[in-house]
Amino acid sequence: MWLGIDDTDSRKGMCTTYLAGDIIECLNNLGMDIIGMPRLVRLNPNIPWKTRGNGAIAIQFGKGSGKRKEIGYVNGKRYCYEKKVSDRGDAEKIIEEVDRIVRKRAMMESENTNPGLVILKKKPPYWLYKKAVRSIVGIEEVKSILDELDALYIPYKNGRGLIGASAATAWHPYDRTYEIITYRNGGRRWVDEESVKEMDKRFKKTFDNYDYVNHHVQITPNSPCPVMYGIRGDDEKELPEAMKSVVSEKIKRWLIFETNQGTDEHLQKKKIGDVKPYESVIVTGKVCSEPRTIEGGHVIFSLCDGEEIECAAYEPTKNFRALVRKLRKGDKITVYGGVRDEPRTINIEKMKIHSLAEIYEKKENPICKICGKHMKSMGKGKGYRCVKCGTTAKENDAVFEKVDRDIKTGFYEVPVVARRHLSKPLKRFKPSQGKY
Ligand code: ATP
């Protein structure tokens, strides 16, 4: 059986992944085995009503068999099994117990917290996940899928959490990464910066731990949630060791999740004319208005493929903006990013520069063929005239020099400090993928 849960936290506290620990403990107490790893599934990052990272949880349980693997510590060691033998368990009893945990832990008083809890024997169709990670899903649509599958579900308040809870159970890890999340012991959140850098260098398959350009520890969240830190990586086996190497305040519990973080599954290739708000897109075109910096330090330019759209490197993307400022009209690029509605803008996560336009700068006015002297401009766009003999010349008769672009073709990404959960870091691209 699958359990899905979402939308239990608020900006003031809690974290749905923390609740996952309580649920795993509860399932074990009810005699259930956890099958496969608990899943942390990120959904559409552009949903306006998300709390932070739009993450939901899916856990498979029943009677397990095969290899047993340690997945965490929550009031004792926790394990998962490789395979499912049967759907052992009384779903009604389980949802009743988990409901008690949700009521106790969820931040119900917050207007934006609308939890959803589902228990299903059969996973919802994969397209539900695909739609939820890429666009907007309606709650009625989800309820009809749940009813068709004979699922047990509890919508709390407006019940919007059912969308994320169901979509998380529908995920199939065609591509996957892992995250080990540690939780505080009620104390402050503190990690030793040097130990994070050392961990980052030592455990090669982890990613997004530390921003060396902006000197920022990325593994700790900024919200008042119970998380101490989370380490992401491609190899789950590295993560417990990586955790042990980080020096921090006391940790009360930890869990490893299988996740869709760093997979780019939110992105879809589009023509500019087909781009819709709240989607995340991959768009190729030519720069058609040069970058300008607006109030707040955001850098904006336009991209054209017949239609035109504005692209932005917002202030939080820090040093990435310096690169974007070097773009010029005619450069052929592909941008990867989330689409903002008003004004309609692509918020750049990654950028591939395919080719750079050749740019020439005027160095000297043309020289008069008769007098051998520099001619004078007759005004912008009006050409030149020799003051001595009156000979005229065209604008492009001036002496031009090719400008050194100080930028190279290739793939660029925003710094770690501005990285979105779903964005695939360039570190995860295979060399053969570097050129798409
Ligand atoms: P955290 O990451 O800290 O757990 P959060 O950012 O996940 O918090 P939620 O509190 O879960 O934010 O809020 C997201 C809400 O949006 C949930 O109710 C979820 O069901 C809903 N939701 C997620 N994806 C979609 C979608 N594609 N269409 C419509 N609603 C969605």
XYZ file of C-alpha atoms and ligand atoms in Angstrom:
467
model
C 0.000 0.000 0.000
C 1.041 3.585 -0.580
C 0.639 6.489 1.783
C 0.874 10.065 0.543
C 0.944 13.211 2.655
C 1.399 16.892 1.919
C 0.890 20.443 3.110
C 1.341 20.043 6.851
C 3.773 22.883 7.416
C 3.676 26.675 7.462
C 6.307 29.387 7.245
C 6.312 29.380 11.057
C 7.330 25.762 11.486
C 7.087 22.033 10.830
C 8.166 20.158 7.739
C 6.283 17.373 6.007
C 9.487 15.289 5.943
C 9.572 15.419 9.769
C 6.049 14.073 9.845
C 7.243 11.267 7.569
C 9.468 10.122 10.447
C 6.482 10.046 12.827
C 4.465 8.126 10.240
C 7.215 5.545 9.684
C 7.448 4.998 13.443
C 3.659 4.655 13.632
C 3.550 2.183 10.713
C 6.291 0.090 12.318
C 4.379 0.132 15.621
C 1.356 -1.195 13.733
C 3.491 -4.082 12.437
C 4.047 -2.657 8.953
C 7.315 -2.864 7.043
C 8.479 0.042 4.911
C 9.018 -1.072 1.299
C 11.653 0.845 -0.620
C 12.810 4.208 0.620
C 10.464 6.940 1.737
C 10.051 9.400 -1.115
C 10.337 13.158 -1.098
C 8.727 14.335 -4.304
C 9.013 17.958 -5.385
C 6.143 19.321 -7.442
C 5.579 22.422 -9.561
C 7.993 25.001 -8.146
C 5.934 27.889 -9.548
C 2.698 27.148 -7.661
C 1.747 30.427 -5.947
C 0.251 28.707 -2.866
C 3.278 26.599 -1.949
C 4.887 27.163 1.459
C 8.487 26.816 0.326
C 9.746 24.006 -1.835
C 6.472 22.303 -2.813
C 7.569 18.921 -1.511
C 5.243 15.986 -0.749
C 5.884 12.557 0.780
C 5.084 9.020 -0.408
C 5.766 5.870 1.624
C 5.126 2.288 0.562
C 4.343 -0.202 3.305
C 3.080 -3.767 3.845
C 4.920 -7.000 4.424
C 8.447 -6.742 3.119
C 11.072 -9.223 2.013
C 14.529 -9.257 0.498
C 17.399 -7.073 1.608
C 16.816 -4.869 4.635
C 18.396 -1.427 4.557
C 18.799 1.178 7.266
C 16.958 4.359 6.306
C 17.194 6.406 9.449
C 16.870 6.913 13.159
C 13.501 7.953 14.616
C 13.217 6.807 18.236
C 15.240 3.794 17.152
C 16.754 2.503 13.928
C 14.425 2.380 10.933
C 14.703 0.011 7.978
C 13.142 -0.558 4.607
C 12.788 -3.756 2.579
C 13.673 -4.347 -1.001
C 10.441 -6.023 -2.053
C 6.809 -6.262 -1.108
C 5.329 -9.653 -0.238
C 1.799 -8.483 0.452
C -0.374 -5.485 1.285
C -0.566 -6.594 4.897
C -2.371 -4.084 7.067
C -5.752 -2.700 7.906
C -5.938 0.504 5.851
C -8.812 1.910 7.931
C -6.906 1.459 11.178
C -3.728 2.900 9.656
C -5.391 6.041 8.319
C -7.018 6.567 11.728
C -3.621 6.444 13.464
C -1.889 8.641 10.902
C -4.797 11.104 11.073
C -4.057 11.457 14.791
C -0.438 12.356 14.003
C -1.479 14.884 11.346
C -3.928 16.587 13.712
C -1.278 16.778 16.414
C 1.613 17.959 14.247
C 0.277 19.922 11.247
C 0.230 23.718 11.437
C -3.569 23.781 11.052
C -3.900 27.348 12.357
C -2.031 28.719 9.337
C -4.362 29.831 6.559
C -2.103 28.317 3.915
C -1.805 24.882 5.526
C -4.331 22.492 4.025
C -3.081 18.953 4.584
C -4.033 15.936 2.545
C -3.545 12.287 3.485
C -4.116 9.347 1.123
C -3.756 5.585 1.409
C -3.981 3.538 -1.781
C -3.566 -0.085 -2.783
C -2.790 0.917 -6.372
C -0.649 3.852 -7.432
C -2.373 6.681 -9.320
C -1.361 7.008 -13.002
C 2.102 8.424 -13.685
C 0.628 11.308 -15.688
C -0.773 12.741 -12.451
C 2.775 13.229 -11.178
C 3.914 14.581 -14.564
C 1.094 17.107 -14.577
C 1.650 18.120 -10.938
C 5.382 18.724 -11.457
C 4.844 20.706 -14.660
C 1.538 22.525 -14.406
C -1.546 22.982 -12.247
C -3.806 20.161 -11.062
C -7.352 20.627 -9.758
C -8.524 19.023 -6.539
C -11.688 17.576 -8.097
C -9.572 15.851 -10.743
C -7.523 14.246 -7.976
C -10.547 13.198 -5.935
C -12.078 11.412 -8.916
C -8.827 9.463 -9.457
C -8.754 8.555 -5.754
C -12.387 7.413 -5.839
C -11.749 5.326 -8.932
C -8.849 3.643 -7.144
C -10.925 3.040 -4.009
C -8.431 5.043 -2.004
C -8.911 6.129 1.575
C -8.237 9.826 1.943
C -8.649 12.711 4.331
C -8.733 16.307 3.119
C -8.062 18.762 5.953
C -9.497 22.284 5.669
C -9.683 23.052 1.914
C -7.940 19.719 1.300
C -5.482 21.045 -1.270
C -2.772 18.801 0.171
C -4.526 15.850 -1.505
C -3.056 17.046 -4.807
C 0.552 16.799 -3.650
C -0.086 13.680 -1.555
C -1.560 11.812 -4.539
C 0.963 13.113 -7.074
C 3.828 11.999 -4.805
C 2.534 8.418 -4.778
C 2.230 8.548 -8.592
C 5.949 9.335 -9.069
C 8.138 6.685 -10.663
C 11.874 7.233 -10.175
C 13.078 7.015 -13.802
C 15.740 9.444 -12.624
C 16.365 9.861 -8.924
C 18.631 11.356 -6.309
C 18.721 10.954 -2.534
C 18.651 13.294 0.430
C 19.584 12.526 4.003
C 17.730 14.924 6.282
C 18.725 15.471 9.901
C 16.512 17.048 12.544
C 17.249 19.203 15.549
C 16.873 18.157 19.128
C 14.720 21.192 19.898
C 17.938 23.210 19.962
C 19.407 25.817 17.653
C 20.490 25.148 14.098
C 24.243 25.293 13.775
C 26.669 23.554 11.458
C 30.392 24.084 11.165
C 31.076 25.676 7.779
C 34.526 24.142 7.363
C 33.156 20.645 7.988
C 30.549 21.219 5.253
C 33.264 22.185 2.755
C 35.307 19.131 3.701
C 32.269 16.871 3.349
C 31.506 18.417 -0.037
C 35.018 17.687 -1.317
C 35.240 14.207 0.164
C 31.882 12.784 -0.942
C 32.051 13.176 -4.692
C 28.498 12.139 -5.528
C 26.858 14.711 -3.260
C 25.830 18.048 -4.736
C 24.710 21.571 -3.837
C 26.328 21.499 -0.389
C 28.306 24.701 -0.433
C 28.485 27.800 -2.617
C 32.183 28.573 -2.948
C 31.571 31.792 -4.893
C 29.095 33.295 -2.453
C 30.501 31.579 0.669
C 27.168 30.082 1.614
C 26.305 26.843 3.411
C 23.446 25.469 1.313
C 22.593 22.348 3.352
C 20.782 24.278 6.114
C 17.333 25.740 5.463
C 16.455 29.309 6.431
C 13.015 28.563 7.851
C 12.211 27.821 11.515
C 11.409 24.154 10.641
C 12.856 21.206 12.632
C 15.464 20.390 9.962
C 19.129 20.745 10.952
C 20.496 20.103 7.466
C 20.013 17.940 4.373
C 22.694 16.433 2.129
C 21.781 15.551 -1.464
C 23.538 13.055 -3.624
C 23.454 10.448 -6.344
C 24.743 7.632 -4.179
C 22.588 6.825 -1.154
C 25.425 4.787 0.372
C 27.628 7.863 0.710
C 25.054 9.867 2.625
C 25.227 8.398 6.172
C 29.035 8.783 6.108
C 28.702 12.314 4.745
C 26.282 13.071 7.587
C 28.724 11.773 10.199
C 31.435 14.038 8.815
C 29.409 17.238 9.308
C 29.998 18.901 12.669
C 26.743 20.323 14.017
C 24.536 20.802 17.074
C 22.969 17.616 18.395
C 20.811 15.656 15.980
C 17.647 13.970 17.237
C 16.666 11.956 14.172
C 17.566 11.430 10.533
C 16.002 9.856 7.462
C 17.082 9.157 3.886
C 14.635 9.924 1.114
C 14.601 8.915 -2.512
C 13.720 12.054 -4.427
C 13.171 13.727 -7.788
C 15.358 16.640 -6.707
C 18.007 17.628 -9.221
C 16.313 15.814 -12.118
C 14.885 18.705 -14.227
C 11.573 16.827 -14.378
C 9.720 20.131 -14.058
C 11.057 21.373 -17.399
C 9.458 20.982 -20.830
C 10.698 22.112 -24.246
C 8.478 24.825 -25.675
C 8.204 27.411 -28.421
C 7.897 30.887 -26.942
C 4.345 31.250 -28.257
C 3.266 28.158 -26.305
C 4.784 29.171 -22.952
C 2.188 29.372 -20.174
C 2.463 30.948 -16.727
C 3.457 28.691 -13.797
C 5.193 26.202 -16.096
C 8.930 25.575 -16.281
C 10.333 25.582 -19.791
C 13.303 25.018 -22.053
C 13.259 27.626 -24.807
C 15.760 28.260 -27.591
C 16.048 31.530 -29.448
C 18.152 34.578 -30.192
C 18.727 37.434 -27.819
C 16.693 40.299 -29.258
C 17.014 43.007 -26.612
C 20.225 43.490 -24.721
C 20.376 42.889 -20.973
C 19.469 45.787 -18.704
C 19.646 45.988 -14.929
C 16.453 47.143 -13.247
C 15.739 48.320 -9.712
C 16.607 45.627 -7.198
C 19.555 44.450 -9.290
C 17.566 42.069 -11.520
C 18.897 41.630 -15.068
C 16.347 41.383 -17.884
C 16.654 40.716 -21.628
C 14.389 39.432 -24.393
C 14.605 36.194 -26.317
C 13.030 35.643 -29.720
C 12.135 32.564 -31.812
C 9.606 34.419 -33.950
C 7.694 35.312 -30.778
C 9.372 37.201 -27.955
C 9.621 36.699 -24.182
C 11.520 38.399 -21.384
C 14.072 36.393 -19.422
C 15.349 37.347 -15.991
C 18.333 36.653 -13.819
C 16.980 37.915 -10.519
C 19.138 39.446 -7.803
C 19.366 36.203 -5.757
C 21.217 34.596 -8.682
C 24.187 36.790 -7.661
C 27.272 36.287 -9.879
C 25.209 34.606 -12.622
C 23.923 38.082 -13.497
C 27.389 39.195 -14.582
C 27.366 36.471 -17.234
C 23.859 37.356 -18.402
C 24.871 41.022 -18.742
C 27.430 39.951 -21.367
C 24.788 38.640 -23.773
C 24.272 40.626 -26.948
C 21.659 40.796 -29.692
C 21.941 37.821 -32.006
C 23.451 35.371 -29.493
C 21.755 31.979 -29.848
C 20.895 30.518 -26.458
C 18.644 28.041 -24.660
C 17.181 29.111 -21.337
C 15.803 26.756 -18.695
C 13.482 28.230 -16.090
C 10.145 28.843 -14.399
C 7.557 31.114 -15.974
C 6.211 34.034 -14.017
C 2.767 35.302 -14.949
C 2.943 39.096 -14.551
C 5.074 40.323 -16.162
C 5.438 37.147 -18.283
C 9.103 36.283 -17.664
C 11.316 33.197 -17.627
C 13.241 33.037 -14.376
C 16.525 31.510 -15.580
C 17.858 28.420 -13.774
C 20.334 27.355 -16.445
C 21.453 28.663 -19.780
C 23.192 27.158 -22.745
C 24.997 29.548 -25.084
C 25.123 27.927 -28.544
C 26.733 30.700 -30.571
C 27.830 34.260 -30.049
C 27.034 37.048 -32.467
C 30.040 38.774 -34.026
C 30.017 42.325 -32.824
C 31.993 45.152 -34.395
C 32.662 48.478 -32.800
C 33.527 51.618 -34.752
C 37.156 52.511 -34.189
C 37.696 55.423 -36.561
C 35.756 57.590 -38.988
C 36.427 56.754 -42.671
C 39.416 58.357 -44.385
C 38.762 60.557 -47.409
C 40.175 58.860 -50.502
C 41.095 62.218 -52.024
C 42.459 64.165 -49.046
C 43.633 61.237 -46.883
C 42.069 62.892 -43.821
C 39.446 61.531 -41.421
C 35.943 62.485 -42.476
C 33.317 64.049 -40.164
C 30.037 62.430 -39.162
C 26.894 64.099 -40.533
C 24.868 62.846 -37.577
C 23.755 59.439 -36.373
C 23.011 57.144 -39.322
C 23.626 59.917 -41.874
C 27.108 58.949 -43.058
C 30.288 61.034 -43.284
C 31.611 64.019 -45.217
C 35.120 65.281 -45.839
C 35.274 68.850 -44.506
C 37.939 69.767 -47.078
C 36.606 68.387 -50.384
C 33.011 67.466 -49.523
C 33.354 63.766 -50.498
C 30.761 61.663 -48.692
C 30.900 58.112 -47.300
C 28.370 55.645 -45.860
C 28.034 54.674 -42.171
C 29.704 51.318 -42.705
C 32.676 52.856 -44.521
C 34.047 53.672 -41.042
C 36.855 51.515 -39.618
C 35.354 48.755 -37.470
C 37.031 46.365 -35.089
C 35.685 43.006 -33.887
C 34.787 43.155 -30.208
C 36.282 40.537 -27.914
C 33.116 39.063 -26.361
C 34.673 37.995 -23.043
C 32.120 35.155 -22.803
C 32.226 31.613 -24.159
C 29.691 29.210 -25.600
C 28.687 26.447 -23.153
C 26.348 25.510 -20.340
C 25.959 27.788 -17.325
C 23.869 27.471 -14.163
C 22.890 29.781 -11.334
C 25.136 29.472 -8.260
C 24.361 26.876 -5.597
C 22.824 29.550 -3.339
C 20.076 30.169 -5.939
C 19.568 26.544 -7.017
C 15.969 25.264 -7.122
C 15.182 21.824 -5.690
C 14.247 20.287 -9.039
C 17.036 21.865 -11.088
C 19.514 19.342 -12.346
C 22.990 20.568 -11.439
C 25.481 20.489 -14.321
C 27.479 18.110 -12.129
C 24.746 15.508 -12.744
C 24.852 15.805 -16.546
C 26.681 13.056 -18.366
C 29.299 14.465 -20.770
C 27.118 13.335 -23.678
C 24.211 15.370 -22.306
C 26.263 18.525 -22.016
C 25.294 19.513 -25.512
C 21.532 19.410 -25.599
P 7.515 22.195 2.179
O 8.329 22.070 0.936
O 8.197 22.958 3.223
O 6.953 20.870 2.607
P 5.681 23.142 0.449
O 6.372 24.223 -0.265
O 5.638 21.739 -0.005
O 6.224 23.078 1.854
P 2.965 22.946 0.710
O 2.654 23.476 2.061
O 3.057 21.500 0.520
O 4.254 23.684 0.345
O 1.956 23.584 -0.326
C 1.842 23.191 -1.663
C 0.367 22.977 -1.945
O 0.168 23.004 -3.339
C -0.113 21.624 -1.469
O -1.393 21.776 -0.977
C -0.127 20.769 -2.729
O -1.074 19.744 -2.702
C -0.462 21.810 -3.776
N 0.098 21.489 -5.076
C 1.290 20.956 -5.341
N 1.485 20.830 -6.668
C 0.383 21.302 -7.255
C -0.040 21.429 -8.614
N 0.740 21.078 -9.611
N -1.256 21.954 -8.861
C -2.033 22.347 -7.851
N -1.707 22.267 -6.561
C -0.512 21.740 -6.250
